Amino acid sequence: MPGKRGRRGSPGRRSRTARAELSFSVSHMERLLWEGHYAQRLSSSAPVYLVAIIQYLAARVLELARHEAQNSSRRRLTPELVDVAARSNTLLSDLFRTIAPSPRWPWPSPSCPTTPGSPAPRGAAIRRQARSPTDRTARVAQAWRRELRAAEPARSLGGPEPDAGHVSARRRRPALAPTCVSAPGSA
């Protein structure tokens, strides 16, 4: 019928994101560009181009992080894996050079003294070691906090509290011996 119009050939109303076949929002990027006052005038294609670049970079970094996770036999992407992937690529490392690194959990120090005379873990210690990786991460973080507390001058030297005029009702905890955990990069 010549007088009938269907929705089948007409595109209808589509967003700029859908027309450009992008995943990130073009209108959101345009708003950010306007609010940032980067220029007095703004082309209609500038936010589309910028969103396409950001989407490509995000896809590339996630692909590298996926390869990094497969190489380290992990099934979950973490911020640390994304950071390692972005910094291991030469082109992306130049781009991410000014970005502060994500906070990492401390790694066990390779210079830990493992003397032959030290007792092997038994019973409950072995069961504690067999827990999930998140439990191990929490234990490492706890050990790191204990080591930082032990490194404080007032606690490690047994000196007065920073505010010597104030007498605390709480009993002072004894200084803990430093554990065998160090921050990444320190030897």
mmCIF file of C-alpha atoms in Angstrom:
data_model
loop_
_atom_site.group_PDB
_atom_site.id
_atom_site.type_symbol
_atom_site.label_atom_id
_atom_site.label_comp_id
_atom_site.label_asym_id
_atom_site.label_seq_id
_atom_site.Cartn_x
_atom_site.Cartn_y
_atom_site.Cartn_z
ATOM 1 C CA MET A 1 0.000 0.000 0.000
ATOM 2 C CA PRO A 2 1.503 3.280 -1.007
ATOM 3 C CA GLY A 3 0.003 5.351 1.811
ATOM 4 C CA LYS A 4 1.242 3.147 4.661
ATOM 5 C CA ARG A 5 4.608 3.761 6.223
ATOM 6 C CA GLY A 6 6.236 1.180 8.404
ATOM 7 C CA ARG A 7 9.099 1.475 10.834
ATOM 8 C CA ARG A 8 11.008 -1.147 8.944
ATOM 9 C CA GLY A 9 13.228 0.967 6.643
ATOM 10 C CA SER A 10 13.339 4.146 8.700
ATOM 11 C CA PRO A 11 16.062 4.464 11.276
ATOM 12 C CA GLY A 12 13.895 6.420 13.676
ATOM 13 C CA ARG A 13 15.488 8.424 16.418
ATOM 14 C CA ARG A 14 18.910 7.019 17.324
ATOM 15 C CA SER A 15 21.474 8.458 19.685
ATOM 16 C CA ARG A 16 24.870 9.572 18.457
ATOM 17 C CA THR A 17 26.386 6.716 20.448
ATOM 18 C CA ALA A 18 24.233 4.189 18.573
ATOM 19 C CA ARG A 19 24.908 5.821 15.195
ATOM 20 C CA ALA A 20 28.666 5.687 15.790
ATOM 21 C CA GLU A 21 28.329 2.119 17.155
ATOM 22 C CA LEU A 22 30.195 3.013 20.343
ATOM 23 C CA SER A 23 29.794 1.737 23.892
ATOM 24 C CA PHE A 24 30.684 4.917 25.766
ATOM 25 C CA SER A 25 28.234 7.820 25.787
ATOM 26 C CA VAL A 26 28.896 10.597 23.257
ATOM 27 C CA SER A 27 26.529 13.065 24.931
ATOM 28 C CA HIS A 28 28.240 12.506 28.284
ATOM 29 C CA MET A 29 31.620 13.270 26.702
ATOM 30 C CA GLU A 30 30.189 16.379 25.049
ATOM 31 C CA ARG A 31 28.902 17.602 28.404
ATOM 32 C CA LEU A 32 32.321 17.009 29.978
ATOM 33 C CA LEU A 33 34.006 18.925 27.158
ATOM 34 C CA TRP A 34 31.615 21.841 27.570
ATOM 35 C CA GLU A 35 31.957 21.942 31.346
ATOM 36 C CA GLY A 36 35.735 21.726 31.140
ATOM 37 C CA HIS A 37 35.959 24.932 29.054
ATOM 38 C CA TYR A 38 38.653 23.419 26.845
ATOM 39 C CA ALA A 39 37.670 25.657 23.906
ATOM 40 C CA GLN A 40 35.155 28.367 23.100
ATOM 41 C CA ARG A 41 33.664 26.351 20.256
ATOM 42 C CA LEU A 42 33.111 22.621 19.958
ATOM 43 C CA SER A 43 32.625 20.610 16.785
ATOM 44 C CA SER A 44 29.805 18.074 16.739
ATOM 45 C CA SER A 45 32.254 15.313 15.778
ATOM 46 C CA ALA A 46 34.824 16.089 18.515
ATOM 47 C CA PRO A 47 33.079 14.140 21.312
ATOM 48 C CA VAL A 48 32.450 11.217 18.935
ATOM 49 C CA TYR A 49 36.134 11.067 18.010
ATOM 50 C CA LEU A 50 37.262 11.384 21.632
ATOM 51 C CA VAL A 51 34.869 8.642 22.785
ATOM 52 C CA ALA A 52 36.137 6.365 20.003
ATOM 53 C CA ILE A 53 39.729 6.919 21.172
ATOM 54 C CA ILE A 54 38.859 6.269 24.823
ATOM 55 C CA GLN A 55 36.891 3.144 23.910
ATOM 56 C CA TYR A 56 39.827 1.826 21.860
ATOM 57 C CA LEU A 57 42.288 2.483 24.711
ATOM 58 C CA ALA A 58 39.998 0.803 27.245
ATOM 59 C CA ALA A 59 39.583 -2.240 24.994
ATOM 60 C CA ARG A 60 43.345 -2.458 24.426
ATOM 61 C CA VAL A 61 44.190 -2.200 28.138
ATOM 62 C CA LEU A 62 41.548 -4.802 29.031
ATOM 63 C CA GLU A 63 42.869 -7.143 26.344
ATOM 64 C CA LEU A 64 46.401 -6.813 27.729
ATOM 65 C CA ALA A 65 45.098 -7.341 31.273
ATOM 66 C CA ARG A 66 43.273 -10.477 30.117
ATOM 67 C CA HIS A 67 46.509 -11.837 28.659
ATOM 68 C CA GLU A 68 48.311 -10.933 31.891
ATOM 69 C CA ALA A 69 45.657 -12.777 33.911
ATOM 70 C CA GLN A 70 45.961 -15.850 31.691
ATOM 71 C CA ASN A 71 49.754 -15.808 31.984
ATOM 72 C CA SER A 72 49.555 -15.685 35.775
ATOM 73 C CA SER A 73 46.746 -18.320 35.756
ATOM 74 C CA ARG A 74 44.155 -16.039 37.331
ATOM 75 C CA ARG A 75 40.492 -15.990 36.487
ATOM 76 C CA ARG A 76 39.653 -12.501 37.731
ATOM 77 C CA LEU A 77 40.845 -9.121 36.475
ATOM 78 C CA THR A 78 42.106 -6.947 39.305
ATOM 79 C CA PRO A 79 43.277 -3.323 39.331
ATOM 80 C CA GLU A 80 46.824 -4.606 39.814
ATOM 81 C CA LEU A 81 46.619 -6.702 36.635
ATOM 82 C CA VAL A 82 45.271 -3.747 34.664
ATOM 83 C CA ASP A 83 48.073 -1.562 36.035
ATOM 84 C CA VAL A 84 50.745 -4.141 35.181
ATOM 85 C CA ALA A 85 49.303 -4.595 31.690
ATOM 86 C CA ALA A 86 49.216 -0.861 30.995
ATOM 87 C CA ARG A 87 52.767 -0.343 32.244
ATOM 88 C CA SER A 88 54.238 -3.380 30.472
ATOM 89 C CA ASN A 89 53.253 -2.076 27.027
ATOM 90 C CA THR A 90 55.800 0.479 25.783
ATOM 91 C CA LEU A 91 53.290 2.774 24.077
ATOM 92 C CA LEU A 92 50.749 2.659 26.879
ATOM 93 C CA SER A 93 53.379 3.094 29.585
ATOM 94 C CA ASP A 94 54.271 6.485 28.091
ATOM 95 C CA LEU A 95 50.599 7.420 28.189
ATOM 96 C CA PHE A 96 50.122 6.210 31.786
ATOM 97 C CA ARG A 97 53.451 7.593 33.031
ATOM 98 C CA THR A 98 51.874 10.500 34.928
ATOM 99 C CA ILE A 99 49.135 8.390 36.514
ATOM 100 C CA ALA A 100 49.753 7.344 40.102
ATOM 101 C CA PRO A 101 50.040 3.578 40.512
ATOM 102 C CA SER A 102 47.199 1.700 42.092
ATOM 103 C CA PRO A 103 47.742 0.668 45.710
ATOM 104 C CA ARG A 104 49.219 -2.819 45.801
ATOM 105 C CA TRP A 105 49.353 -5.334 48.564
ATOM 106 C CA PRO A 106 52.873 -5.956 49.801
ATOM 107 C CA TRP A 107 54.643 -8.989 48.422
ATOM 108 C CA PRO A 108 56.641 -11.402 50.573
ATOM 109 C CA SER A 109 60.269 -10.396 50.617
ATOM 110 C CA PRO A 110 62.661 -12.731 48.781
ATOM 111 C CA SER A 111 65.295 -11.981 51.420
ATOM 112 C CA CYS A 112 63.238 -13.640 54.178
ATOM 113 C CA PRO A 113 65.473 -15.756 56.361
ATOM 114 C CA THR A 114 64.390 -19.364 56.091
ATOM 115 C CA THR A 115 66.649 -21.160 58.478
ATOM 116 C CA PRO A 116 66.744 -24.940 58.492
ATOM 117 C CA GLY A 117 66.207 -24.949 62.260
ATOM 118 C CA SER A 118 62.842 -23.160 62.106
ATOM 119 C CA PRO A 119 59.888 -25.441 62.791
ATOM 120 C CA ALA A 120 57.635 -26.429 59.911
ATOM 121 C CA PRO A 121 53.996 -25.342 60.150
ATOM 122 C CA ARG A 122 51.713 -27.969 61.650
ATOM 123 C CA GLY A 123 48.014 -28.445 62.292
ATOM 124 C CA ALA A 124 46.141 -25.146 62.395
ATOM 125 C CA ALA A 125 48.961 -23.314 60.620
ATOM 126 C CA ILE A 126 48.608 -25.602 57.604
ATOM 127 C CA ARG A 127 44.835 -25.137 57.580
ATOM 128 C CA ARG A 128 45.308 -21.368 57.695
ATOM 129 C CA GLN A 129 47.647 -21.533 54.693
ATOM 130 C CA ALA A 130 45.070 -23.494 52.682
ATOM 131 C CA ARG A 131 42.492 -20.708 52.780
ATOM 132 C CA SER A 132 41.369 -18.724 49.764
ATOM 133 C CA PRO A 133 43.599 -16.047 48.173
ATOM 134 C CA THR A 134 41.506 -13.258 49.702
ATOM 135 C CA ASP A 135 42.233 -14.602 53.184
ATOM 136 C CA ARG A 136 45.931 -14.724 52.360
ATOM 137 C CA THR A 137 45.759 -11.161 51.058
ATOM 138 C CA ALA A 138 44.064 -10.020 54.257
ATOM 139 C CA ARG A 139 46.715 -11.761 56.362
ATOM 140 C CA VAL A 140 49.506 -10.127 54.365
ATOM 141 C CA ALA A 141 47.830 -6.738 54.764
ATOM 142 C CA GLN A 142 47.485 -7.334 58.515
ATOM 143 C CA ALA A 143 51.152 -8.250 58.770
ATOM 144 C CA TRP A 144 52.054 -5.126 56.808
ATOM 145 C CA ARG A 145 50.017 -2.934 59.179
ATOM 146 C CA ARG A 146 51.651 -4.608 62.192
ATOM 147 C CA GLU A 147 55.069 -3.940 60.701
ATOM 148 C CA LEU A 148 54.201 -0.293 60.078
ATOM 149 C CA ARG A 149 52.956 0.064 63.651
ATOM 150 C CA ALA A 150 56.149 -1.539 64.914
ATOM 151 C CA ALA A 151 58.226 0.872 62.852
ATOM 152 C CA GLU A 152 56.688 3.925 64.534
ATOM 153 C CA PRO A 153 59.311 5.543 66.783
ATOM 154 C CA ALA A 154 57.039 5.869 69.842
ATOM 155 C CA ARG A 155 56.120 2.204 69.825
ATOM 156 C CA SER A 156 59.358 0.599 68.705
ATOM 157 C CA LEU A 157 61.580 2.550 71.109
ATOM 158 C CA GLY A 158 59.108 2.417 73.976
ATOM 159 C CA GLY A 159 59.226 6.204 74.304
ATOM 160 C CA PRO A 160 56.422 8.487 75.400
ATOM 161 C CA GLU A 161 53.291 8.958 73.348
ATOM 162 C CA PRO A 162 53.372 11.915 70.929
ATOM 163 C CA ASP A 163 51.199 13.943 73.332
ATOM 164 C CA ALA A 164 53.174 13.448 76.573
ATOM 165 C CA GLY A 165 50.903 15.778 78.620
ATOM 166 C CA HIS A 166 47.898 13.524 78.112
ATOM 167 C CA VAL A 167 47.815 10.280 80.095
ATOM 168 C CA SER A 168 45.900 7.601 78.252
ATOM 169 C CA ALA A 169 43.688 5.191 80.172
ATOM 170 C CA ARG A 170 44.507 2.491 77.632
ATOM 171 C CA ARG A 171 47.418 0.193 78.292
ATOM 172 C CA ARG A 172 50.215 0.448 75.792
ATOM 173 C CA ARG A 173 50.680 -2.565 73.571
ATOM 174 C CA PRO A 174 54.196 -3.946 73.326
ATOM 175 C CA ALA A 175 56.025 -3.369 70.065
ATOM 176 C CA LEU A 176 55.612 -6.230 67.638
ATOM 177 C CA ALA A 177 58.572 -7.823 65.953
ATOM 178 C CA PRO A 178 58.704 -6.948 62.248
ATOM 179 C CA THR A 179 57.399 -9.665 59.991
ATOM 180 C CA CYS A 180 58.998 -10.873 56.812
ATOM 181 C CA VAL A 181 56.921 -8.732 54.438
ATOM 182 C CA SER A 182 58.155 -5.825 52.392
ATOM 183 C CA ALA A 183 56.689 -3.439 49.882
ATOM 184 C CA PRO A 184 57.088 -4.198 46.187
ATOM 185 C CA GLY A 185 60.335 -2.892 44.767
ATOM 186 C CA SER A 186 62.153 -2.727 48.095
ATOM 187 C CA ALA A 187 64.821 -5.313 48.716
#
